[in-house]
Structure formats: structure tokens, C-alpha cells
CSV table of C-alpha atoms in Angstrom, one decimal:
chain,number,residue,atom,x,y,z
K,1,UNK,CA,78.5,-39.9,-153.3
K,2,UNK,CA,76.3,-38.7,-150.8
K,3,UNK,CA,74.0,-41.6,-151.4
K,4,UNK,CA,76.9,-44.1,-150.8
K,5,UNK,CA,77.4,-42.4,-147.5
K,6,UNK,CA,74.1,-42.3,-146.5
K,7,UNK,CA,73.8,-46.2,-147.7
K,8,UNK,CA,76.9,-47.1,-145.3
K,9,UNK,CA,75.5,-44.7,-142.3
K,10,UNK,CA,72.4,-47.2,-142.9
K,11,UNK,CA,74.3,-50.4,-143.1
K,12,UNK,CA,76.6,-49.2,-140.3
K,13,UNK,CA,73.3,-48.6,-137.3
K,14,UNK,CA,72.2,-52.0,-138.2
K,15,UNK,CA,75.6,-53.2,-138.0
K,16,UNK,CA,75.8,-51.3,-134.7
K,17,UNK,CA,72.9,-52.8,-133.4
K,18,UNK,CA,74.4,-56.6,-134.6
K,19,UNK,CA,77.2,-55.7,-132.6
K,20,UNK,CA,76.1,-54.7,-129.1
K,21,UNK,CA,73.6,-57.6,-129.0
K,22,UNK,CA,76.6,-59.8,-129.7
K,23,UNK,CA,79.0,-58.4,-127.5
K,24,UNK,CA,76.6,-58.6,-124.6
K,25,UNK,CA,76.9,-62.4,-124.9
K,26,UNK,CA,80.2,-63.2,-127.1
K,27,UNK,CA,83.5,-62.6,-124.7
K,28,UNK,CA,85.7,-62.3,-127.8
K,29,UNK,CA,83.9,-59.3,-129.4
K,30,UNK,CA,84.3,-57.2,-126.1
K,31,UNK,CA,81.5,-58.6,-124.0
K,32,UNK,CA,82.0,-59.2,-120.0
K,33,UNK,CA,84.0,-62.6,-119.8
K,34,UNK,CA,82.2,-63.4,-116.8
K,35,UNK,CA,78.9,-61.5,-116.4
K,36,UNK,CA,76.1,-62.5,-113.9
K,37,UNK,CA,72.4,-62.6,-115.3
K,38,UNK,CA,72.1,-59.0,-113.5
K,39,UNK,CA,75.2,-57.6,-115.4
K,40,UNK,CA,74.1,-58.9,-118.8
K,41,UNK,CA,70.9,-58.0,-118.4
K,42,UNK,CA,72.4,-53.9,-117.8
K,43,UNK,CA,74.5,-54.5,-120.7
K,44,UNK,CA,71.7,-55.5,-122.8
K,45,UNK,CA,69.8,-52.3,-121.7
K,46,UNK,CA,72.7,-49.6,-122.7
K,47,UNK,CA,72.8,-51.3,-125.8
K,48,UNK,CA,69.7,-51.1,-126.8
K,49,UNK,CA,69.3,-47.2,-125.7
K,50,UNK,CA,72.4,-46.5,-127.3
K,51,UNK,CA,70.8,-48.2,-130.6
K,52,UNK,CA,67.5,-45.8,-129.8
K,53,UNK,CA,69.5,-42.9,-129.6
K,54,UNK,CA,71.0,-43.3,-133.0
K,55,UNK,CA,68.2,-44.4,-134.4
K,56,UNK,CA,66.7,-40.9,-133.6
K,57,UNK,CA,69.3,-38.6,-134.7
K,58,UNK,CA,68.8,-36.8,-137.9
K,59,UNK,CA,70.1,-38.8,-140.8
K,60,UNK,CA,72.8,-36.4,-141.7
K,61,UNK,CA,73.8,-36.5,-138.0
K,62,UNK,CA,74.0,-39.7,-137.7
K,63,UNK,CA,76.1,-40.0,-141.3
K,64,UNK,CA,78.4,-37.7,-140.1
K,65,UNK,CA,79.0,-39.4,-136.7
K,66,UNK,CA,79.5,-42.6,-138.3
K,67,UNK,CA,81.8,-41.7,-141.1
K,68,UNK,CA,84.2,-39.7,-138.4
K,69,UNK,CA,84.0,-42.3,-135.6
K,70,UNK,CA,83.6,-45.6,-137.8
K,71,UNK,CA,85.3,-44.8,-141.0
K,72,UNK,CA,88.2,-42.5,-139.5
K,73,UNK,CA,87.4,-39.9,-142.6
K,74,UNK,CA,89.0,-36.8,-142.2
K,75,UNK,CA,86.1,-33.8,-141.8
K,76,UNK,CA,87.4,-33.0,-145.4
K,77,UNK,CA,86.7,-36.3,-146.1
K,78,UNK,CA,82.7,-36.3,-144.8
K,79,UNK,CA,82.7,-32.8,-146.2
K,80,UNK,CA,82.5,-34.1,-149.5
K,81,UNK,CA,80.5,-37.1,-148.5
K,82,UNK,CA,78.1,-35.3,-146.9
K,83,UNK,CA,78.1,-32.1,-149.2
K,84,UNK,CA,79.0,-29.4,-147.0
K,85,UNK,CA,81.2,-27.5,-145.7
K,86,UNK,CA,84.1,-28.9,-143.1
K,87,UNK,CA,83.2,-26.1,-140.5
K,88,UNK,CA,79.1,-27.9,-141.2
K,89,UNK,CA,80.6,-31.2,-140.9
K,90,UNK,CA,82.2,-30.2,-137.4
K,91,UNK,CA,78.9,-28.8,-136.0
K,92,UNK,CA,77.0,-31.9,-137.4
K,93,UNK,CA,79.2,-34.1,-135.2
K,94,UNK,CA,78.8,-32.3,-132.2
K,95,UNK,CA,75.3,-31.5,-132.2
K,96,UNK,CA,74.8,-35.3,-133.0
K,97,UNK,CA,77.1,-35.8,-129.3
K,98,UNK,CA,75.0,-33.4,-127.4
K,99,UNK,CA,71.8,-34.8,-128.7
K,100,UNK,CA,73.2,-38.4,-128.2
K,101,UNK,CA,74.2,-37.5,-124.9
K,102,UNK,CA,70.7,-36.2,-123.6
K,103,UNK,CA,68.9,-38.7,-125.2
K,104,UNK,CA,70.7,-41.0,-123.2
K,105,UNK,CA,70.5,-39.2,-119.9
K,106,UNK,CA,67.0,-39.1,-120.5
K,107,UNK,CA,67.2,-43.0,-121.1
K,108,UNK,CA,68.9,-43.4,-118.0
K,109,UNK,CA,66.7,-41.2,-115.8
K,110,UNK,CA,63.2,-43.1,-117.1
K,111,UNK,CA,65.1,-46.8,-116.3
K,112,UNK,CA,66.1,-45.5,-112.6
């Protein structure tokens, strides 16, 4: 099982990355319906430092992150996913925000 979930965590960061290149442009899929050349071009930059981000985080991070936030699984759920413990699930999650969250403050410091 755990190689299942590490399979989808794979599929679902190269899905991610599909995604946020399409919304940029694609109104439908959540993308500005009326974005200047300056907007889009913002747009395109948070998406790709968001990709980045999760593309550094440790892989059962990242498996954890994606299985709560993509899959809606229960921690009991990734628990036995991931093979640990809920309370291990919980701390993989939030270390996976914090690091998420200064990886992309860095991002934003180095573009400014």
C-alpha cells in the first residue's frame, strides 16, 4: 500500500503542476477571466514556486500532504498508507506546511 500511495503522491505533483500551468491561461479551471500580460505573468510565477516547493519536500511529506488535502483521507486513513502512526501522520502534515510555507517566503523574497 504504501507504494500505491507513494505512486499517486507522484502522479498527483505532476498533476499539480498540469494544473496551475493550465489554470494560469484556461478561465474555466480557475484561472483570471480577464488577466493582463502582467497578471498572468505573476500567476505563472506562484505556480511555478509553489510546484518547486513540493517538489522539495521530503517524499513522505509531500505523500502525506497530498493524500489529506487531495484525497480527503482521514489521518487514519494516511496512517495506514503511509505506515505510521496518526499522531506521525499529523506532524508529517504540518512540518510539510511550515517547510512549504518558508520555502515560499524565501521564493518570494529572492523575486522582489
Amino acid at each position: 500500500l504504501t507504494g500505491i500511495a507513494r505512486r499517486e503522491a507522484l502522479y498527483r505533483r505532476r498533476q499539480l503542476r498540469r494544473q496551475y500551468s493550465l489554470d494560469a491561461i484556461d478561465p474555466e479551471r480557475g484561472g483570471p477571466s480577464v488577466a493582463g500580460p502582467a497578471e498572468e505573468y505573476a500567476r505563472r510565477i506562484r505556480a511555478e514556486q509553489l510546484y518547486q516547493a513540493l517538489s522539495r519536500l521530503p517524499e513522505r511529506q509531500l505523500t502525506a500532504l497530498l493524500l489529506f488535502y487531495e484525497q480527503n483521507l482521514s489521518y487514519a486513513e494516511i496512517a495506514k498508507e503511509v505506515g505510521c502512526t496518526q499522531g506521525a501522520v499529523g506532524q508529517l502534515i504540518h512540518r510539510a506546511l511550515r517547510r512549504l510555507g518558508r520555502m515560499l517566503a524565501d521564493s518570494a523574497r529572492d523575486v522582489a
